[in-house]
Amino acid sequence: MSFFTLDEYVEKTRQVDRGQGLFELETPRMLELNLGGPGLASQAWIKMGTMVGYTGQVKFTREGIMEQGVGNLLKKAVSGEGARLTRAEGVGRVYLADNAKKVTVLKLNGEALFVNGNDVLAFESNIRNEIRMMKKLTGVLAGGLFNVRLEGDGLLAITSHYDPVTLLVEPGRPVYTDPNATVAWSASLQPELKTDVSLKTFFGRGSGDSIQMRFDGSGFVLIQPFEEVYFQAG
Protein backbone atom coordinates (compact mmCIF):
# COMPACT_ATOMS: atom_id res chain seq x y z
CA MET A 1 0.00 0.00 0.00
CA SER A 2 1.36 3.42 -0.97
CA PHE A 3 0.75 6.58 1.01
CA PHE A 4 1.70 10.25 1.01
CA THR A 5 2.52 12.73 3.69
CA LEU A 6 0.29 15.78 3.60
CA ASP A 7 3.07 17.87 2.07
CA GLU A 8 3.70 15.23 -0.61
CA TYR A 9 0.00 14.99 -1.45
CA VAL A 10 -0.43 18.75 -1.72
CA GLU A 11 2.59 18.97 -3.99
CA LYS A 12 1.38 16.08 -6.16
CA THR A 13 -2.15 17.44 -6.63
CA ARG A 14 -1.74 21.21 -6.48
CA GLN A 15 -2.89 23.42 -9.31
CA VAL A 16 -0.19 24.15 -11.89
CA ASP A 17 -0.28 27.04 -14.36
CA ARG A 18 0.59 25.53 -17.75
CA GLY A 19 0.30 28.77 -19.67
CA GLN A 20 -2.24 27.36 -22.13
CA GLY A 21 -4.36 30.51 -22.24
CA LEU A 22 -8.02 31.13 -21.53
CA PHE A 23 -8.97 27.43 -21.54
CA GLU A 24 -6.53 25.14 -19.77
CA LEU A 25 -6.93 21.45 -18.99
CA GLU A 26 -6.04 21.20 -15.33
CA THR A 27 -6.68 17.45 -15.55
CA PRO A 28 -8.31 15.35 -18.31
CA ARG A 29 -11.62 15.82 -16.45
CA MET A 30 -11.34 19.38 -15.18
CA LEU A 31 -11.19 22.62 -17.17
CA GLU A 32 -9.61 25.81 -15.87
CA LEU A 33 -10.80 29.18 -17.18
CA ASN A 34 -8.14 31.88 -16.85
CA LEU A 35 -10.32 34.98 -16.95
CA GLY A 36 -9.00 38.51 -17.33
CA GLY A 37 -5.32 37.66 -17.57
CA PRO A 38 -2.93 39.56 -19.87
CA GLY A 39 -4.40 39.36 -23.37
CA LEU A 40 -7.22 37.05 -22.23
CA ALA A 41 -10.98 37.54 -22.31
CA SER A 42 -12.69 38.47 -19.04
CA GLN A 43 -15.81 36.39 -19.62
CA ALA A 44 -17.03 33.05 -20.98
CA TRP A 45 -20.22 31.00 -21.03
CA ILE A 46 -20.30 27.86 -18.88
CA LYS A 47 -22.85 25.10 -18.43
CA MET A 48 -24.95 25.75 -15.36
CA GLY A 49 -23.93 23.69 -12.36
CA THR A 50 -20.42 22.81 -13.56
CA MET A 51 -18.39 25.29 -11.48
CA VAL A 52 -16.53 23.32 -8.81
CA GLY A 53 -14.21 26.07 -7.55
CA TYR A 54 -12.73 29.48 -8.35
CA THR A 55 -10.24 32.09 -7.18
CA GLY A 56 -10.14 35.84 -7.71
CA GLN A 57 -12.95 38.28 -8.39
CA VAL A 58 -15.41 36.40 -10.58
CA LYS A 59 -19.13 37.05 -10.98
CA PHE A 60 -21.58 34.39 -12.15
CA THR A 61 -24.74 35.51 -13.92
CA ARG A 62 -27.42 33.16 -15.15
CA GLU A 63 -28.30 33.64 -18.80
CA GLY A 64 -30.91 36.37 -19.15
CA ILE A 65 -34.46 35.58 -20.20
CA MET A 66 -34.04 37.38 -23.53
CA GLU A 67 -30.28 36.81 -23.91
CA GLN A 68 -30.64 34.59 -26.98
CA GLY A 69 -34.06 35.67 -28.19
CA VAL A 70 -37.56 34.27 -27.74
CA GLY A 71 -36.91 31.18 -29.84
CA ASN A 72 -34.03 30.01 -27.71
CA LEU A 73 -35.93 30.89 -24.54
CA LEU A 74 -38.80 28.56 -25.43
CA LYS A 75 -36.42 25.78 -26.41
CA LYS A 76 -34.47 26.12 -23.16
CA ALA A 77 -37.72 25.84 -21.22
CA VAL A 78 -38.29 22.43 -22.83
CA SER A 79 -34.71 21.19 -22.97
CA GLY A 80 -34.06 21.53 -19.23
CA GLU A 81 -30.91 22.30 -17.27
CA GLY A 82 -28.59 20.70 -19.81
CA ALA A 83 -28.88 23.72 -22.10
CA ARG A 84 -28.87 26.43 -19.42
CA LEU A 85 -25.86 28.70 -19.35
CA THR A 86 -24.11 30.95 -16.84
CA ARG A 87 -21.78 33.84 -17.68
CA ALA A 88 -18.52 33.76 -15.71
CA GLU A 89 -17.01 37.25 -15.72
CA GLY A 90 -14.11 38.97 -13.98
CA VAL A 91 -10.49 38.29 -13.16
CA GLY A 92 -9.59 34.92 -11.72
CA ARG A 93 -9.51 31.18 -12.29
CA VAL A 94 -12.67 29.10 -12.58
CA TYR A 95 -12.62 25.31 -12.40
CA LEU A 96 -15.27 23.34 -14.29
CA ALA A 97 -16.20 19.65 -14.24
CA ASP A 98 -19.29 17.68 -15.22
CA ASN A 99 -19.80 14.27 -13.60
CA ALA A 100 -16.11 13.42 -14.06
CA LYS A 101 -16.55 13.33 -17.85
CA LYS A 102 -13.53 13.75 -20.11
CA VAL A 103 -13.00 17.32 -21.34
CA THR A 104 -11.93 18.17 -24.89
CA VAL A 105 -11.06 21.73 -25.97
CA LEU A 106 -11.71 22.64 -29.62
CA LYS A 107 -10.80 25.76 -31.60
CA LEU A 108 -13.42 27.01 -34.02
CA ASN A 109 -12.12 29.08 -36.93
CA GLY A 110 -15.32 30.51 -38.34
CA GLU A 111 -16.77 27.00 -38.37
CA ALA A 112 -19.96 25.55 -36.94
CA LEU A 113 -20.51 22.42 -34.90
CA PHE A 114 -23.53 20.69 -33.41
CA VAL A 115 -23.07 19.39 -29.87
CA ASN A 116 -25.48 17.41 -27.74
CA GLY A 117 -26.90 19.95 -25.31
CA ASN A 118 -25.71 17.99 -22.28
CA ASP A 119 -22.12 17.83 -23.56
CA VAL A 120 -21.41 21.57 -23.87
CA LEU A 121 -19.15 22.59 -20.97
CA ALA A 122 -17.93 26.10 -21.85
CA PHE A 123 -17.28 28.42 -24.78
CA GLU A 124 -15.98 31.90 -25.46
CA SER A 125 -18.60 34.64 -25.39
CA ASN A 126 -18.10 35.58 -29.05
CA ILE A 127 -19.22 32.14 -30.22
CA ARG A 128 -22.86 32.18 -31.26
CA ASN A 129 -25.13 29.44 -29.90
CA GLU A 130 -28.58 28.30 -30.90
CA ILE A 131 -30.62 25.40 -29.54
CA ARG A 132 -32.01 23.04 -32.15
CA MET A 133 -34.80 20.61 -31.33
CA MET A 134 -35.33 17.17 -32.77
CA LYS A 135 -38.42 17.38 -34.96
CA LYS A 136 -39.87 13.98 -34.20
CA LEU A 137 -41.34 12.67 -30.98
CA THR A 138 -38.90 9.77 -31.17
CA GLY A 139 -36.22 12.28 -30.21
CA VAL A 140 -37.88 12.62 -26.82
CA LEU A 141 -38.09 8.87 -26.39
CA ALA A 142 -34.45 8.42 -27.34
CA GLY A 143 -33.17 11.12 -25.04
CA GLY A 144 -31.73 13.10 -27.95
CA LEU A 145 -34.26 15.88 -27.54
CA PHE A 146 -32.07 18.89 -28.27
CA ASN A 147 -28.64 19.97 -29.42
CA VAL A 148 -26.72 23.23 -29.65
CA ARG A 149 -25.31 24.79 -32.81
CA LEU A 150 -22.12 26.69 -32.03
CA GLU A 151 -20.48 28.92 -34.64
CA GLY A 152 -17.74 31.51 -34.80
CA ASP A 153 -14.14 32.03 -33.80
CA GLY A 154 -12.96 30.88 -30.40
CA LEU A 155 -12.54 28.07 -27.93
CA LEU A 156 -15.16 25.49 -27.07
CA ALA A 157 -14.98 22.79 -24.39
CA ILE A 158 -17.11 19.66 -24.72
CA THR A 159 -17.42 16.58 -22.52
CA SER A 160 -17.71 12.85 -23.11
CA HIS A 161 -17.71 9.69 -21.10
CA TYR A 162 -14.25 8.17 -21.62
CA ASP A 163 -12.42 8.62 -24.94
CA PRO A 164 -14.68 9.52 -27.89
CA VAL A 165 -14.30 8.19 -31.43
CA THR A 166 -14.92 10.14 -34.64
CA LEU A 167 -16.77 8.41 -37.49
CA LEU A 168 -16.42 9.89 -40.97
CA VAL A 169 -19.59 10.29 -43.04
CA GLU A 170 -19.23 9.99 -46.82
CA PRO A 171 -21.78 10.33 -49.62
CA GLY A 172 -23.64 7.08 -50.10
CA ARG A 173 -22.25 5.66 -46.87
CA PRO A 174 -24.55 6.78 -44.03
CA VAL A 175 -23.56 6.44 -40.38
CA TYR A 176 -26.01 5.31 -37.71
CA THR A 177 -25.55 6.14 -34.03
CA ASP A 178 -27.32 5.75 -30.72
CA PRO A 179 -28.67 9.20 -29.72
CA ASN A 180 -27.54 8.64 -26.14
CA ALA A 181 -23.97 7.96 -27.27
CA THR A 182 -23.76 10.78 -29.82
CA VAL A 183 -21.70 13.76 -28.62
CA ALA A 184 -21.27 16.06 -31.63
CA TRP A 185 -21.34 16.27 -35.43
CA SER A 186 -20.28 18.65 -38.17
CA ALA A 187 -22.73 21.39 -39.13
CA SER A 188 -22.87 20.10 -42.70
CA LEU A 189 -24.92 17.12 -41.51
CA GLN A 190 -28.63 17.07 -40.72
CA PRO A 191 -29.39 13.83 -38.84
CA GLU A 192 -32.65 11.98 -39.18
CA LEU A 193 -34.16 9.78 -36.51
CA LYS A 194 -34.73 6.20 -37.59
CA THR A 195 -36.98 3.79 -35.71
CA ASP A 196 -36.71 0.03 -35.81
CA VAL A 197 -39.35 -1.23 -33.42
CA SER A 198 -40.39 -4.86 -33.61
CA LEU A 199 -41.83 -7.50 -31.32
CA LYS A 200 -38.28 -8.71 -30.68
CA THR A 201 -37.41 -5.27 -29.36
CA PHE A 202 -40.29 -5.37 -26.87
CA PHE A 203 -39.18 -8.79 -25.65
CA GLY A 204 -35.59 -7.62 -25.21
CA ARG A 205 -34.25 -9.69 -28.11
CA GLY A 206 -33.84 -6.97 -30.72
CA SER A 207 -30.80 -6.96 -32.97
CA GLY A 208 -30.05 -3.36 -32.03
CA ASP A 209 -31.35 -0.17 -30.44
CA SER A 210 -34.86 0.68 -31.61
CA ILE A 211 -34.13 4.40 -32.18
CA GLN A 212 -31.09 5.58 -34.09
CA MET A 213 -29.71 8.74 -35.68
CA ARG A 214 -28.88 8.54 -39.37
CA PHE A 215 -26.24 10.85 -40.86
CA ASP A 216 -25.98 11.31 -44.64
CA GLY A 217 -23.63 13.49 -46.68
CA SER A 218 -20.08 14.59 -45.92
CA GLY A 219 -18.80 15.25 -42.44
CA PHE A 220 -18.12 13.50 -39.16
CA VAL A 221 -19.89 12.27 -36.03
CA LEU A 222 -18.35 12.04 -32.56
CA ILE A 223 -19.56 9.16 -30.36
CA GLN A 224 -18.70 8.03 -26.85
CA PRO A 225 -18.50 4.47 -25.44
CA PHE A 226 -21.39 5.14 -23.07
CA GLU A 227 -25.15 5.57 -23.39
CA GLU A 228 -26.07 8.58 -21.29
CA VAL A 229 -29.76 9.06 -20.67
CA TYR A 230 -30.56 12.78 -20.78
CA PHE A 231 -34.32 12.67 -20.71
CA GLN A 232 -36.94 10.09 -19.90
CA ALA A 233 -40.55 10.33 -20.97
CA GLY A 234 -43.32 9.76 -18.48
CSV table of C-alpha atoms in Angstrom, one decimal:
chain,number,residue,atom,x,y,z
A,1,MET,CA,0.0,0.0,0.0
A,2,SER,CA,1.4,3.4,-1.0
A,3,PHE,CA,0.7,6.6,1.0
A,4,PHE,CA,1.7,10.3,1.0
A,5,THR,CA,2.5,12.7,3.7
A,6,LEU,CA,0.3,15.8,3.6
A,7,ASP,CA,3.1,17.9,2.1
A,8,GLU,CA,3.7,15.2,-0.6
A,9,TYR,CA,0.0,15.0,-1.5
A,10,VAL,CA,-0.4,18.7,-1.7
A,11,GLU,CA,2.6,19.0,-4.0
A,12,LYS,CA,1.4,16.1,-6.2
A,13,THR,CA,-2.1,17.4,-6.6
A,14,ARG,CA,-1.7,21.2,-6.5
A,15,GLN,CA,-2.9,23.4,-9.3
A,16,VAL,CA,-0.2,24.2,-11.9
A,17,ASP,CA,-0.3,27.0,-14.4
A,18,ARG,CA,0.6,25.5,-17.7
A,19,GLY,CA,0.3,28.8,-19.7
A,20,GLN,CA,-2.2,27.4,-22.1
A,21,GLY,CA,-4.4,30.5,-22.2
A,22,LEU,CA,-8.0,31.1,-21.5
A,23,PHE,CA,-9.0,27.4,-21.5
A,24,GLU,CA,-6.5,25.1,-19.8
A,25,LEU,CA,-6.9,21.4,-19.0
A,26,GLU,CA,-6.0,21.2,-15.3
A,27,THR,CA,-6.7,17.4,-15.5
A,28,PRO,CA,-8.3,15.3,-18.3
A,29,ARG,CA,-11.6,15.8,-16.5
A,30,MET,CA,-11.3,19.4,-15.2
A,31,LEU,CA,-11.2,22.6,-17.2
A,32,GLU,CA,-9.6,25.8,-15.9
A,33,LEU,CA,-10.8,29.2,-17.2
A,34,ASN,CA,-8.1,31.9,-16.8
A,35,LEU,CA,-10.3,35.0,-16.9
A,36,GLY,CA,-9.0,38.5,-17.3
A,37,GLY,CA,-5.3,37.7,-17.6
A,38,PRO,CA,-2.9,39.6,-19.9
A,39,GLY,CA,-4.4,39.4,-23.4
A,40,LEU,CA,-7.2,37.1,-22.2
A,41,ALA,CA,-11.0,37.5,-22.3
A,42,SER,CA,-12.7,38.5,-19.0
A,43,GLN,CA,-15.8,36.4,-19.6
A,44,ALA,CA,-17.0,33.0,-21.0
A,45,TRP,CA,-20.2,31.0,-21.0
A,46,ILE,CA,-20.3,27.9,-18.9
A,47,LYS,CA,-22.8,25.1,-18.4
A,48,MET,CA,-24.9,25.7,-15.4
A,49,GLY,CA,-23.9,23.7,-12.4
A,50,THR,CA,-20.4,22.8,-13.6
A,51,MET,CA,-18.4,25.3,-11.5
A,52,VAL,CA,-16.5,23.3,-8.8
A,53,GLY,CA,-14.2,26.1,-7.5
A,54,TYR,CA,-12.7,29.5,-8.4
A,55,THR,CA,-10.2,32.1,-7.2
A,56,GLY,CA,-10.1,35.8,-7.7
A,57,GLN,CA,-12.9,38.3,-8.4
A,58,VAL,CA,-15.4,36.4,-10.6
A,59,LYS,CA,-19.1,37.1,-11.0
A,60,PHE,CA,-21.6,34.4,-12.1
A,61,THR,CA,-24.7,35.5,-13.9
A,62,ARG,CA,-27.4,33.2,-15.2
A,63,GLU,CA,-28.3,33.6,-18.8
A,64,GLY,CA,-30.9,36.4,-19.2
A,65,ILE,CA,-34.5,35.6,-20.2
A,66,MET,CA,-34.0,37.4,-23.5
A,67,GLU,CA,-30.3,36.8,-23.9
A,68,GLN,CA,-30.6,34.6,-27.0
A,69,GLY,CA,-34.1,35.7,-28.2
A,70,VAL,CA,-37.6,34.3,-27.7
A,71,GLY,CA,-36.9,31.2,-29.8
A,72,ASN,CA,-34.0,30.0,-27.7
A,73,LEU,CA,-35.9,30.9,-24.5
A,74,LEU,CA,-38.8,28.6,-25.4
A,75,LYS,CA,-36.4,25.8,-26.4
A,76,LYS,CA,-34.5,26.1,-23.2
A,77,ALA,CA,-37.7,25.8,-21.2
A,78,VAL,CA,-38.3,22.4,-22.8
A,79,SER,CA,-34.7,21.2,-23.0
A,80,GLY,CA,-34.1,21.5,-19.2
A,81,GLU,CA,-30.9,22.3,-17.3
A,82,GLY,CA,-28.6,20.7,-19.8
A,83,ALA,CA,-28.9,23.7,-22.1
A,84,ARG,CA,-28.9,26.4,-19.4
A,85,LEU,CA,-25.9,28.7,-19.3
A,86,THR,CA,-24.1,30.9,-16.8
A,87,ARG,CA,-21.8,33.8,-17.7
A,88,ALA,CA,-18.5,33.8,-15.7
A,89,GLU,CA,-17.0,37.3,-15.7
A,90,GLY,CA,-14.1,39.0,-14.0
A,91,VAL,CA,-10.5,38.3,-13.2
A,92,GLY,CA,-9.6,34.9,-11.7
A,93,ARG,CA,-9.5,31.2,-12.3
A,94,VAL,CA,-12.7,29.1,-12.6
A,95,TYR,CA,-12.6,25.3,-12.4
A,96,LEU,CA,-15.3,23.3,-14.3
A,97,ALA,CA,-16.2,19.7,-14.2
A,98,ASP,CA,-19.3,17.7,-15.2
A,99,ASN,CA,-19.8,14.3,-13.6
A,100,ALA,CA,-16.1,13.4,-14.1
A,101,LYS,CA,-16.6,13.3,-17.8
A,102,LYS,CA,-13.5,13.8,-20.1
A,103,VAL,CA,-13.0,17.3,-21.3
A,104,THR,CA,-11.9,18.2,-24.9
A,105,VAL,CA,-11.1,21.7,-26.0
A,106,LEU,CA,-11.7,22.6,-29.6
A,107,LYS,CA,-10.8,25.8,-31.6
A,108,LEU,CA,-13.4,27.0,-34.0
A,109,ASN,CA,-12.1,29.1,-36.9
A,110,GLY,CA,-15.3,30.5,-38.3
A,111,GLU,CA,-16.8,27.0,-38.4
A,112,ALA,CA,-20.0,25.5,-36.9
A,113,LEU,CA,-20.5,22.4,-34.9
A,114,PHE,CA,-23.5,20.7,-33.4
A,115,VAL,CA,-23.1,19.4,-29.9
A,116,ASN,CA,-25.5,17.4,-27.7
A,117,GLY,CA,-26.9,20.0,-25.3
A,118,ASN,CA,-25.7,18.0,-22.3
A,119,ASP,CA,-22.1,17.8,-23.6
A,120,VAL,CA,-21.4,21.6,-23.9
A,121,LEU,CA,-19.1,22.6,-21.0
A,122,ALA,CA,-17.9,26.1,-21.9
A,123,PHE,CA,-17.3,28.4,-24.8
A,124,GLU,CA,-16.0,31.9,-25.5
A,125,SER,CA,-18.6,34.6,-25.4
A,126,ASN,CA,-18.1,35.6,-29.0
A,127,ILE,CA,-19.2,32.1,-30.2
A,128,ARG,CA,-22.9,32.2,-31.3
A,129,ASN,CA,-25.1,29.4,-29.9
A,130,GLU,CA,-28.6,28.3,-30.9
A,131,ILE,CA,-30.6,25.4,-29.5
A,132,ARG,CA,-32.0,23.0,-32.2
A,133,MET,CA,-34.8,20.6,-31.3
A,134,MET,CA,-35.3,17.2,-32.8
A,135,LYS,CA,-38.4,17.4,-35.0
A,136,LYS,CA,-39.9,14.0,-34.2
A,137,LEU,CA,-41.3,12.7,-31.0
A,138,THR,CA,-38.9,9.8,-31.2
A,139,GLY,CA,-36.2,12.3,-30.2
A,140,VAL,CA,-37.9,12.6,-26.8
A,141,LEU,CA,-38.1,8.9,-26.4
A,142,ALA,CA,-34.4,8.4,-27.3
A,143,GLY,CA,-33.2,11.1,-25.0
A,144,GLY,CA,-31.7,13.1,-27.9
A,145,LEU,CA,-34.3,15.9,-27.5
A,146,PHE,CA,-32.1,18.9,-28.3
A,147,ASN,CA,-28.6,20.0,-29.4
A,148,VAL,CA,-26.7,23.2,-29.6
A,149,ARG,CA,-25.3,24.8,-32.8
A,150,LEU,CA,-22.1,26.7,-32.0
A,151,GLU,CA,-20.5,28.9,-34.6
A,152,GLY,CA,-17.7,31.5,-34.8
A,153,ASP,CA,-14.1,32.0,-33.8
A,154,GLY,CA,-13.0,30.9,-30.4
A,155,LEU,CA,-12.5,28.1,-27.9
A,156,LEU,CA,-15.2,25.5,-27.1
A,157,ALA,CA,-15.0,22.8,-24.4
A,158,ILE,CA,-17.1,19.7,-24.7
A,159,THR,CA,-17.4,16.6,-22.5
A,160,SER,CA,-17.7,12.9,-23.1
A,161,HIS,CA,-17.7,9.7,-21.1
A,162,TYR,CA,-14.3,8.2,-21.6
A,163,ASP,CA,-12.4,8.6,-24.9
A,164,PRO,CA,-14.7,9.5,-27.9
A,165,VAL,CA,-14.3,8.2,-31.4
A,166,THR,CA,-14.9,10.1,-34.6
A,167,LEU,CA,-16.8,8.4,-37.5
A,168,LEU,CA,-16.4,9.9,-41.0
A,169,VAL,CA,-19.6,10.3,-43.0
A,170,GLU,CA,-19.2,10.0,-46.8
A,171,PRO,CA,-21.8,10.3,-49.6
A,172,GLY,CA,-23.6,7.1,-50.1
A,173,ARG,CA,-22.2,5.7,-46.9
A,174,PRO,CA,-24.5,6.8,-44.0
A,175,VAL,CA,-23.6,6.4,-40.4
A,176,TYR,CA,-26.0,5.3,-37.7
A,177,THR,CA,-25.6,6.1,-34.0
A,178,ASP,CA,-27.3,5.7,-30.7
A,179,PRO,CA,-28.7,9.2,-29.7
A,180,ASN,CA,-27.5,8.6,-26.1
A,181,ALA,CA,-24.0,8.0,-27.3
A,182,THR,CA,-23.8,10.8,-29.8
A,183,VAL,CA,-21.7,13.8,-28.6
A,184,ALA,CA,-21.3,16.1,-31.6
A,185,TRP,CA,-21.3,16.3,-35.4
A,186,SER,CA,-20.3,18.6,-38.2
A,187,ALA,CA,-22.7,21.4,-39.1
A,188,SER,CA,-22.9,20.1,-42.7
A,189,LEU,CA,-24.9,17.1,-41.5
A,190,GLN,CA,-28.6,17.1,-40.7
A,191,PRO,CA,-29.4,13.8,-38.8
A,192,GLU,CA,-32.7,12.0,-39.2
A,193,LEU,CA,-34.2,9.8,-36.5
A,194,LYS,CA,-34.7,6.2,-37.6
A,195,THR,CA,-37.0,3.8,-35.7
A,196,ASP,CA,-36.7,0.0,-35.8
A,197,VAL,CA,-39.3,-1.2,-33.4
A,198,SER,CA,-40.4,-4.9,-33.6
A,199,LEU,CA,-41.8,-7.5,-31.3
A,200,LYS,CA,-38.3,-8.7,-30.7
A,201,THR,CA,-37.4,-5.3,-29.4
A,202,PHE,CA,-40.3,-5.4,-26.9
A,203,PHE,CA,-39.2,-8.8,-25.6
A,204,GLY,CA,-35.6,-7.6,-25.2
A,205,ARG,CA,-34.2,-9.7,-28.1
A,206,GLY,CA,-33.8,-7.0,-30.7
A,207,SER,CA,-30.8,-7.0,-33.0
A,208,GLY,CA,-30.0,-3.4,-32.0
A,209,ASP,CA,-31.4,-0.2,-30.4
A,210,SER,CA,-34.9,0.7,-31.6
A,211,ILE,CA,-34.1,4.4,-32.2
A,212,GLN,CA,-31.1,5.6,-34.1
A,213,MET,CA,-29.7,8.7,-35.7
A,214,ARG,CA,-28.9,8.5,-39.4
A,215,PHE,CA,-26.2,10.8,-40.9
A,216,ASP,CA,-26.0,11.3,-44.6
A,217,GLY,CA,-23.6,13.5,-46.7
A,218,SER,CA,-20.1,14.6,-45.9
A,219,GLY,CA,-18.8,15.2,-42.4
A,220,PHE,CA,-18.1,13.5,-39.2
A,221,VAL,CA,-19.9,12.3,-36.0
A,222,LEU,CA,-18.4,12.0,-32.6
A,223,ILE,CA,-19.6,9.2,-30.4
A,224,GLN,CA,-18.7,8.0,-26.9
A,225,PRO,CA,-18.5,4.5,-25.4
A,226,PHE,CA,-21.4,5.1,-23.1
A,227,GLU,CA,-25.2,5.6,-23.4
A,228,GLU,CA,-26.1,8.6,-21.3
A,229,VAL,CA,-29.8,9.1,-20.7
A,230,TYR,CA,-30.6,12.8,-20.8
A,231,PHE,CA,-34.3,12.7,-20.7
A,232,GLN,CA,-36.9,10.1,-19.9
A,233,ALA,CA,-40.6,10.3,-21.0
A,234,GLY,CA,-43.3,9.8,-18.5
